C-alpha positions in Angstrom: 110.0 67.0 136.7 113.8 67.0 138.3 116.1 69.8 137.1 117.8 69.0 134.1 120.4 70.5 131.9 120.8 70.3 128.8 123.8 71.5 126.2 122.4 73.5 123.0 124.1 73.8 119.8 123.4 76.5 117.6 125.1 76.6 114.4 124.9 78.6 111.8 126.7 79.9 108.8 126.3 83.6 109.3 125.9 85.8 112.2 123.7 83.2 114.3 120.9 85.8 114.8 118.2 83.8 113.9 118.8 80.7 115.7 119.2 82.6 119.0 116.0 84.3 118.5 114.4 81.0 118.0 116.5 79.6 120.9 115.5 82.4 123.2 111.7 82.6 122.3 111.4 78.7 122.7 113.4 78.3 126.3 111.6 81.5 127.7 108.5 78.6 127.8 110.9 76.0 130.4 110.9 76.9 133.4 113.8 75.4 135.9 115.5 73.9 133.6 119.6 74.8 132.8 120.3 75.2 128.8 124.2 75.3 128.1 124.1 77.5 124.6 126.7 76.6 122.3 126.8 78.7 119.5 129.0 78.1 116.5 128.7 81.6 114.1 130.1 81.2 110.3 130.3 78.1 109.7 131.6 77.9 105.9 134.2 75.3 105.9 134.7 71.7 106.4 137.4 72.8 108.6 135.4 74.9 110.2 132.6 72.6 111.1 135.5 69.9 112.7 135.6 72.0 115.4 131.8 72.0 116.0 131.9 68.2 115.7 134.7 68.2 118.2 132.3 70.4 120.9 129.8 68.2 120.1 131.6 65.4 120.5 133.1 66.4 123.7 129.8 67.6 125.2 126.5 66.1 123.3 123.4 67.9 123.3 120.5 68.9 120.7 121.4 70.9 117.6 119.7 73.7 116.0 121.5 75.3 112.7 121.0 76.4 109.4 123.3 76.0 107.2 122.8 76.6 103.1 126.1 73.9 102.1 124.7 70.3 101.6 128.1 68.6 102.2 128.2 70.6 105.6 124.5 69.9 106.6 125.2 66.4 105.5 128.6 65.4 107.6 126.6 67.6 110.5 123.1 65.5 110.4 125.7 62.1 110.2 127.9 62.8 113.4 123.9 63.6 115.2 123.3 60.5 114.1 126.4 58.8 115.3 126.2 60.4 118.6 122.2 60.0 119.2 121.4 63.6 119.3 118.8 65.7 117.9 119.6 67.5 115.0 117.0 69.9 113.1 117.4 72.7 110.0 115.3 75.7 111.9 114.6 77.0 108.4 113.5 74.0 106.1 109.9 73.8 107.1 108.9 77.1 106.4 111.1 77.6 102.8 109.2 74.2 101.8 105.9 76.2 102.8 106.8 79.1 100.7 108.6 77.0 97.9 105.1 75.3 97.9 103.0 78.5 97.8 105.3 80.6 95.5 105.7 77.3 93.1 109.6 78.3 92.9 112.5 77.0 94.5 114.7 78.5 97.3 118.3 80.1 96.3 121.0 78.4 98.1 122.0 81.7 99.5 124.4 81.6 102.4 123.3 85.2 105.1 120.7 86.0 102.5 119.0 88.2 104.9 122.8 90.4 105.6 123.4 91.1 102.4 124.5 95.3 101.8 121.6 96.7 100.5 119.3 99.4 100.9 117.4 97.9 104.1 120.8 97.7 105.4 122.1 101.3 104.8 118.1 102.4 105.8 119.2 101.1 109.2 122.2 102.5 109.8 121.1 105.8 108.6 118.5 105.1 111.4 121.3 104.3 113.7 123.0 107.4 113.0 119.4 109.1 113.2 119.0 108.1 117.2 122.4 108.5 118.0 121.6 111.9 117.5 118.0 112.9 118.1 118.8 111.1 121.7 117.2 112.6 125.2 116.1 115.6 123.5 119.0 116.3 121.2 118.5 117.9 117.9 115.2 118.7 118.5 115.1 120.3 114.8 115.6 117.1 113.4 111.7 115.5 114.8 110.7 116.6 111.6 113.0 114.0 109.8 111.6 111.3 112.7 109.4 108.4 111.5 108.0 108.7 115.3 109.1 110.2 118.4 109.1 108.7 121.8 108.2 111.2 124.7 108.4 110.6 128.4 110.4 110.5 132.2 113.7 110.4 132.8 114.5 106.1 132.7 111.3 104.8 131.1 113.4 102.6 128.7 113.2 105.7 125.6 116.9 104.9 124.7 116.7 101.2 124.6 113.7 101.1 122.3 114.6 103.7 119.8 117.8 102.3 119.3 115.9 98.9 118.8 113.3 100.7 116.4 116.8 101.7 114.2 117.8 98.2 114.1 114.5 98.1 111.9 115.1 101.1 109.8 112.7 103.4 111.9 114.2 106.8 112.4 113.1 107.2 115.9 113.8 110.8 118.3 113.4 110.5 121.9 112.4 113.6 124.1 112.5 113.4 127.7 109.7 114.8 130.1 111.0 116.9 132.5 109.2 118.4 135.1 109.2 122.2 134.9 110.2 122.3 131.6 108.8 122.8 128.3 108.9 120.3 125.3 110.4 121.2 122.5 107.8 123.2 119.9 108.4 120.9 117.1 106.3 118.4 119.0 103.0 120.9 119.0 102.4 119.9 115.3 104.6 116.9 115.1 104.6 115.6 111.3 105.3 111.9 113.2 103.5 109.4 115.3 104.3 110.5 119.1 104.3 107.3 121.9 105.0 108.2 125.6 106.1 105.7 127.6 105.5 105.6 131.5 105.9 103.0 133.8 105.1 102.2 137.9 106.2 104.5 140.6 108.1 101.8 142.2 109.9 100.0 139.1 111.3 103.5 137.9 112.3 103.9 141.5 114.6 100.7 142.0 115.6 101.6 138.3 116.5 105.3 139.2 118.5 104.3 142.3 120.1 101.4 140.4 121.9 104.7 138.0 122.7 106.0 140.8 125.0 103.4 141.9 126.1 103.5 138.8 127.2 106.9 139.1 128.4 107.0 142.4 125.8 108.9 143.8 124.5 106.4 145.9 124.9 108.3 149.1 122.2 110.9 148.0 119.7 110.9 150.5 116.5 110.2 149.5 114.1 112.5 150.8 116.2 115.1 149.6 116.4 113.8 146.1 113.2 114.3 143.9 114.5 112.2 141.9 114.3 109.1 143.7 111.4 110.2 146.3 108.5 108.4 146.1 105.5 111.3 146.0 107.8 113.6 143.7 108.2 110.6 141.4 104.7 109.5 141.2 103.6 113.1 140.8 106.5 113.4 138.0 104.6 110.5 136.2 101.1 111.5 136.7 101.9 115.2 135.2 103.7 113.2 132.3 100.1 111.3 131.7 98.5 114.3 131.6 100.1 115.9 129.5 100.2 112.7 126.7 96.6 112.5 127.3 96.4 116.7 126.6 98.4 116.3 123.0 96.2 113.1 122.4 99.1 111.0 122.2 99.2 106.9 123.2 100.7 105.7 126.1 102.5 102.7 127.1 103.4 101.6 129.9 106.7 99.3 130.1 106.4 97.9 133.7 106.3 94.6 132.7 107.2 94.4 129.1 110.6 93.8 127.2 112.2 96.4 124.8 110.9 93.3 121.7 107.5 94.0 123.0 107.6 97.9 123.5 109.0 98.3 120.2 106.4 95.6 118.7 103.7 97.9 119.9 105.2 101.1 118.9 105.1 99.9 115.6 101.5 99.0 115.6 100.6 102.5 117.3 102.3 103.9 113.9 100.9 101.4 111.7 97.8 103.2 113.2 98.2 106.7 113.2 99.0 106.4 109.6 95.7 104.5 108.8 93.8 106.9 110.1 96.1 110.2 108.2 94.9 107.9 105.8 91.6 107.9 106.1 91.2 111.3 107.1 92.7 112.4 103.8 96.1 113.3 105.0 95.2 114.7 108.2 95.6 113.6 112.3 92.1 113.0 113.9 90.9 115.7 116.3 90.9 113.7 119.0 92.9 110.0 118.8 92.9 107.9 121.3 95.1 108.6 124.4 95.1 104.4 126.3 97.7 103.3 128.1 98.6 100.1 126.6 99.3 97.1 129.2 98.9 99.9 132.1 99.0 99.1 136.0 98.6 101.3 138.6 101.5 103.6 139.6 
């Protein structure tokens, strides 16, 4: 099929987070293929929505949105029509499922899911939580942790706690270092702990790639253990062991995103609570210590 590209609209009434998760799961299936996004955030007024007609108008392509004003989705769904473009309400389908199932109808609530509440001041308090239980600080704090993220220097810790806080998880991160000692609150840690490792050569490229960033790019690199090959894949190996010795999971990120990282932390917690559960309160002698998704390093 000959390369195409095509202009996306997304528009939406509040922040637009949910139709460019929907864009971006959906287009991650096309390959070679160029999508022009559009996106048209808080969309409340007629006024508003003239100016995403006139983008539309000057460059015509499919439309996503959800919008909760009927006058708005109406004059939208009319200049589709006009124009001969695609035009679809992400959300409609699946609130006539659940109006179905729950046998009660739908608030028309505009950013229903934004609203100030406690989920939302759970997740900054999270926020807050990471900012500063981050690379080892606060170590006190792991007590307060829902879980705790544990491994080397650049193995994408960072990244995924503060994605864990975006849904209210209270997540510390402790770096392994070689030739030093973890902090002692993680002997008898009251939380689910995850290390994360990855492949010799990804952390590697990744490593060097901060240095650049630093300006340290002239370091040589068989004087640096830090970017040498056999220091790093010993650095890694020792950081195994050592998960393996506490009993704690292990993922390995080589090839996943911080979505999916974070998706399976959750389920390792999901876990380790079942089984507190079921063991009356208290962590099993000996749980198991897979790498999850692991290659060779």
């Amino acid at each position: 099929m000959p390369h195409r590209t095509v202009n996306l609209h997304l528009v939406s009434d509040s922040t637009g987070e949910t139709l460019n998760s929907i864009a971006r799961a959906t287009l991650a299936r096309f390959e070679d293929h160029h999508v022009v996004h559009h996106r048209w955030s808080l969309i409340r007024s007629r006024l508003q929505l003239d100016r995403v007609l006139e983008g539309l108008d000057h460059e015509p392509g499919p439309v996503l949105f959800t919008l909760v004003d009927k006058s708005l989705r109406l004059a939208l769904e009319e200049a589709c029509m006009r124009l001969g473009v695609p035009c679809l309400s992400v959300l409609d389908q699946v609130v006539d499922l659940l109006q179905g199932q729950l046998g009660a109808r739908a608030r028309e609530k505009r950013a229903a899911q934004h609203v100030m509440d406690a989920d939302y001041f759970r997740r900054i308090d999270a926020m807050h939580y990471v900012l500063a239980h981050d690379d080892g600080q606060g170590a006190a704090g792991i007590h307060e942790a829902d879980v705790c993220l544990v491994g080397v220097s650049r193995s994408s810790k960072t990244p995924t706690c503060f994605y864990l806080a975006n849904r209210g998880i209270k997540a510390a991160n402790v770096p392994i270092v070689p030739n030093s000692e973890l902090p002692p609150e993680l002997a008898d840690s009251p939380c689910p702990v995850v290390g994360l490792t990855i492949e010799t050569k990804a952390l590697i490229e990744i490593r060097r790639h901060r240095l650049r960033l630093i300006g340290a790019d002239g370091v040589r690199q068989d004087t640096n253990d830090y970017i040498d090959h056999d220091s790093v894949k010993a650095e890694i190996l020792a950081a195994r062991r050592l998960c393996n010795q506490h009993g704690w999971p292990v993922i390995d990120v080589t090839r996943r995103s911080i979505e999916e990282t974070a998706a399976t932390v959750l389920q390792l917690m999901d876990a380790w609570h079942a089984r507190r559960g079921a063991a009356g309160g208290h962590a099993p002698a000996d749980p198991a210590a897979v790498v999850l998704g692991g290659g060779a390093a």
